[in-house]
Amino acid sequence: MTSIPSAGGDESLGRFSRAADTASTEVIRTYSTSFGLATKLLGSRHRQHVRNIYAMVRIADEIVDGVAAQAGLDTSAQTEALASYVAATHRSMVVGYSTDLILHAFARTARECGIGEDLTQPFFDSMGADIASATDFTAYDADAHERYVYGSAEVVGLMCLRVFLRDESRTEEELAVLTHGARQLGAAFQNVNFLRDLADDTDRLQRGYLGGSGRLTDSDRDEWVRTVTAQLDDARRSIPLLPKDARAAVRSALALFEALMRRVAKTPAAQLYERRVRVPDPIKALLAARAVAVTALERDR
């Protein structure tokens, strides 16, 4: 594992920061084989930063998606736990230190890469909306869906983009394309996850992220497939503008979600409420290898 260089020369702080990086890496290893694989394709200057972002948002997501409730916290206590996490995150971003290893790692990434509350607060707002909907079934209309997806996913793509571009120079036009691509990729990932998690979201979490309280029909599924396909196409167009040591990872993640989308498109909507669509590990490995091969043939930026 390549750690972010420790701040200053103090060995105690360096040791603590390395432990924080290790904790973040363990979070992504535990929760996501797909994103864990993608981060391995990143250049060493990006890899740990992206893992640190993933770990911070994953912990927040777990607060609202069942872990806190399973631990015995009611809705009020979950709200308090999230508020405490938000305050601790933002405090750590200001001072560059936290007693929480995950937040310490994230704070160092945020400060080095220019990630501010303009991106973290919308994310936490979407997480808070999940707590607010915990007691009754919540059906998201188009506007609510758009707000939720921006906060829960698009801003995470923008955080990663700030990591990739922190040592880079791009024109205003290029930045506009990259920003749009990062948002579209985040939105596509989230919408695919909504489709493949229909059973859990509907039955356990009592949420209808894809609009309406009724069950999706095959026609509804097809419309979402078209939406996600367009989002992925937009994101793909921005990849050549990324630094070369970020492209293979982004291509690999995009290809994985395209593969998921193809499987969703072939699955009757009724079955999406019964089982989670997956891509076998050998296919994931093949998609990653192809992403590496394509990127190797490209010129550096």
XYZ file of C-alpha atoms in Angstrom:
301
model
C 0.000 0.000 0.000
C 1.277 3.473 -0.841
C 0.535 5.916 1.956
C 0.072 9.634 1.608
C 3.260 11.266 2.942
C 2.893 12.197 6.592
C 2.467 15.841 7.468
C 5.671 17.352 8.796
C 8.503 15.284 10.177
C 6.970 14.084 13.422
C 7.194 10.298 13.512
C 4.269 9.914 15.935
C 1.962 11.787 13.570
C 3.356 9.829 10.638
C 2.666 6.532 12.383
C -0.862 7.630 13.258
C -1.504 8.752 9.678
C -0.259 5.452 8.293
C -2.619 3.644 10.661
C -5.438 5.882 9.392
C -4.623 4.957 5.793
C -4.628 1.280 6.731
C -8.035 1.631 8.374
C -9.497 3.260 5.254
C -8.042 0.546 3.053
C -9.625 -2.099 5.247
C -13.045 -0.448 4.903
C -12.988 -0.625 1.110
C -11.590 -4.166 1.212
C -14.444 -5.253 3.486
C -17.309 -3.520 1.721
C -16.553 -3.467 -2.009
C -14.511 -5.902 -4.062
C -15.398 -3.943 -7.210
C -14.196 -0.536 -6.065
C -11.322 -2.180 -4.237
C -10.182 -3.648 -7.554
C -10.604 -0.321 -9.332
C -8.480 1.545 -6.780
C -5.650 -0.921 -7.358
C -5.523 0.363 -10.934
C -4.971 3.949 -9.828
C -1.554 5.517 -9.830
C 0.099 5.526 -6.410
C -0.378 9.285 -6.017
C -4.182 8.843 -6.217
C -4.841 5.424 -4.713
C -4.897 6.135 -1.005
C -6.760 9.414 -1.424
C -9.648 7.650 -3.180
C -9.686 4.923 -0.545
C -9.912 7.607 2.125
C -12.898 9.199 0.392
C -14.626 5.838 0.031
C -14.120 4.991 3.707
C -15.590 8.276 4.944
C -18.710 8.052 2.809
C -19.162 4.349 3.540
C -19.228 4.915 7.302
C -21.860 7.629 6.887
C -23.898 5.377 4.612
C -23.789 2.580 7.157
C -25.148 4.897 9.858
C -28.330 5.425 7.849
C -28.666 2.052 6.116
C -29.118 -0.259 9.044
C -26.001 -0.655 11.168
C -27.055 1.985 13.698
C -30.593 0.596 13.816
C -29.304 -2.957 14.322
C -27.185 -1.636 17.182
C -30.382 -0.445 18.842
C -30.470 3.247 17.893
C -33.916 4.681 17.182
C -34.490 7.339 14.529
C -33.672 10.189 16.896
C -30.428 8.550 18.002
C -29.452 7.813 14.380
C -30.002 11.488 13.523
C -27.797 12.464 16.451
C -25.115 9.955 15.405
C -25.046 11.320 11.862
C -24.949 14.923 13.085
C -22.017 14.046 15.314
C -20.226 12.398 12.387
C -20.845 15.431 10.156
C -19.495 17.814 12.798
C -16.438 15.620 13.388
C -15.776 15.379 9.640
C -15.929 19.102 9.076
C -13.869 19.822 12.177
C -11.173 17.419 11.003
C -11.105 19.076 7.581
C -10.334 22.403 9.250
C -7.602 21.227 11.629
C -6.193 18.284 9.642
C -6.510 15.830 12.507
C -9.108 13.576 14.118
C -9.050 10.951 16.829
C -11.221 8.913 14.434
C -8.805 7.114 12.083
C -11.165 7.214 9.088
C -11.834 10.919 9.496
C -8.153 11.653 10.046
C -7.341 9.958 6.735
C -10.159 11.775 4.947
C -9.204 15.157 6.411
C -5.674 14.866 5.079
C -7.031 13.965 1.649
C -9.560 16.806 1.726
C -6.929 19.383 2.660
C -4.388 18.202 0.088
C -6.900 17.893 -2.760
C -9.159 20.885 -2.124
C -12.295 19.027 -1.023
C -14.519 21.368 0.965
C -17.931 21.510 2.552
C -19.378 22.469 -0.820
C -19.082 18.740 -1.612
C -19.350 17.088 1.802
C -22.477 18.896 2.999
C -24.683 17.822 0.032
C -23.520 14.269 0.664
C -24.503 14.438 4.320
C -27.828 16.062 3.390
C -28.704 13.009 1.290
C -27.676 10.696 4.122
C -29.933 12.669 6.470
C -32.832 12.239 4.068
C -32.472 8.479 4.456
C -32.912 8.748 8.215
C -35.941 10.987 7.778
C -37.560 8.281 5.648
C -36.772 5.425 8.008
C -40.216 5.096 9.605
C -42.477 5.252 6.535
C -42.178 4.201 2.916
C -40.714 7.098 0.934
C -41.268 7.413 -2.798
C -38.881 9.821 -4.502
C -40.328 11.912 -7.316
C -38.086 13.142 -10.135
C -36.912 16.260 -8.290
C -36.233 14.413 -5.033
C -34.390 11.699 -6.952
C -32.194 14.277 -8.664
C -31.329 15.982 -5.364
C -30.620 12.695 -3.640
C -28.398 11.371 -6.420
C -26.415 14.602 -6.588
C -25.687 14.483 -2.872
C -25.179 10.763 -2.469
C -23.164 10.025 -5.603
C -22.335 12.890 -7.943
C -20.405 14.823 -5.298
C -18.360 11.696 -4.562
C -17.359 11.659 -8.228
C -16.411 15.327 -7.901
C -14.304 14.559 -4.816
C -12.403 11.945 -6.784
C -11.972 14.385 -9.662
C -10.319 16.866 -7.299
C -7.911 14.112 -6.314
C -7.055 13.355 -9.930
C -6.580 16.986 -10.952
C -4.773 18.363 -7.891
C -1.405 18.455 -9.707
C -2.844 19.039 -13.179
C -3.715 21.971 -15.408
C -6.820 21.970 -17.611
C -8.620 24.613 -19.659
C -12.033 25.860 -18.566
C -13.626 23.881 -21.380
C -11.831 20.709 -20.348
C -12.788 21.225 -16.714
C -16.423 21.580 -17.725
C -16.292 18.267 -19.608
C -14.537 16.531 -16.704
C -16.957 17.908 -14.133
C -19.948 16.795 -16.178
C -18.374 13.377 -16.693
C -17.663 12.904 -12.989
C -21.229 13.789 -12.083
C -22.704 11.559 -14.768
C -20.539 8.628 -13.731
C -21.586 9.024 -10.098
C -25.243 9.256 -11.098
C -24.969 6.172 -13.308
C -23.360 4.150 -10.522
C -26.103 5.170 -8.111
C -28.943 4.445 -10.515
C -27.535 1.000 -11.327
C -27.304 0.295 -7.625
C -30.912 1.376 -7.161
C -31.950 -1.116 -9.847
C -29.943 -4.003 -8.463
C -30.942 -3.262 -4.852
C -34.672 -2.978 -5.471
C -35.499 -5.810 -3.089
C -33.501 -4.463 -0.154
C -34.437 -0.816 -0.716
C -38.136 -1.626 -1.043
C -38.616 -4.279 1.619
C -36.046 -3.506 4.319
C -35.325 0.199 3.897
C -38.817 1.211 2.734
C -37.513 3.508 0.013
C -38.595 3.946 -3.587
C -35.633 5.786 -5.069
C -36.728 5.255 -8.664
C -40.030 7.091 -8.367
C -43.447 6.139 -7.107
C -44.625 3.733 -4.474
C -45.627 1.105 -7.014
C -43.377 -1.629 -8.329
C -41.336 -1.020 -11.466
C -42.591 -2.562 -14.687
C -40.394 -3.870 -17.494
C -41.116 -0.630 -19.320
C -39.911 1.377 -16.311
C -36.770 -0.755 -16.169
C -36.108 -0.109 -19.853
C -36.413 3.643 -19.338
C -33.890 3.548 -16.504
C -31.556 1.447 -18.630
C -31.669 4.137 -21.331
C -31.003 6.848 -18.727
C -28.008 5.028 -17.266
C -26.629 4.193 -20.699
C -26.676 7.887 -21.628
C -24.985 8.792 -18.340
C -22.232 6.246 -18.899
C -21.719 7.478 -22.472
C -21.305 11.042 -21.189
C -18.814 9.877 -18.574
C -16.800 7.882 -21.121
C -16.210 10.975 -23.241
C -14.421 12.670 -20.343
C -11.930 9.866 -19.628
C -9.249 10.940 -22.162
C -9.009 14.274 -20.320
C -8.062 12.581 -17.044
C -4.392 12.107 -16.131
C -3.250 8.779 -17.524
C -2.695 7.222 -14.096
C -6.413 7.610 -13.305
C -7.923 6.408 -16.580
C -7.620 2.627 -16.217
C -9.393 2.659 -12.858
C -12.224 4.850 -14.122
C -12.556 2.771 -17.299
C -12.659 -0.425 -15.257
C -15.391 0.894 -12.951
C -17.404 2.189 -15.909
C -17.108 -1.145 -17.730
C -18.257 -3.022 -14.635
C -21.397 -0.936 -14.337
C -22.066 -1.316 -18.050
C -21.892 -5.073 -17.539
C -24.283 -4.791 -14.601
C -26.612 -2.666 -16.709
C -26.696 -5.280 -19.477
C -27.662 -7.917 -16.922
C -30.328 -5.675 -15.424
C -31.737 -5.039 -18.909
C -32.205 -8.786 -19.402
C -33.776 -9.396 -15.991
C -37.581 -9.130 -15.685
C -38.496 -6.284 -13.345
C -40.316 -8.684 -11.053
C -37.107 -10.672 -10.557
C -35.172 -7.535 -9.632
C -37.321 -7.484 -6.488
C -36.209 -11.023 -5.671
C -32.474 -11.155 -6.320
C -29.490 -8.851 -6.664
C -27.858 -8.817 -10.088
C -24.102 -9.478 -9.959
C -21.140 -9.722 -12.310
C -18.947 -12.811 -11.704
C -15.430 -12.149 -10.436
C -13.690 -13.583 -13.553
C -15.585 -11.094 -15.729
C -14.623 -8.256 -13.383
C -10.981 -9.255 -13.747
C -11.296 -9.377 -17.533
C -12.875 -5.925 -17.664
C -10.082 -4.543 -15.485
C -7.430 -6.110 -17.720
C -9.033 -4.596 -20.813
C -9.121 -1.163 -19.168
C -5.419 -1.420 -18.376
C -4.604 -2.525 -21.939
C -6.557 0.301 -23.570
C -4.989 2.889 -21.291
C -1.472 1.597 -21.890
C -1.789 2.433 -25.580
C -2.761 6.052 -24.935
C -0.489 9.043 -24.689
C 0.075 10.842 -21.389
C -1.650 14.149 -20.793
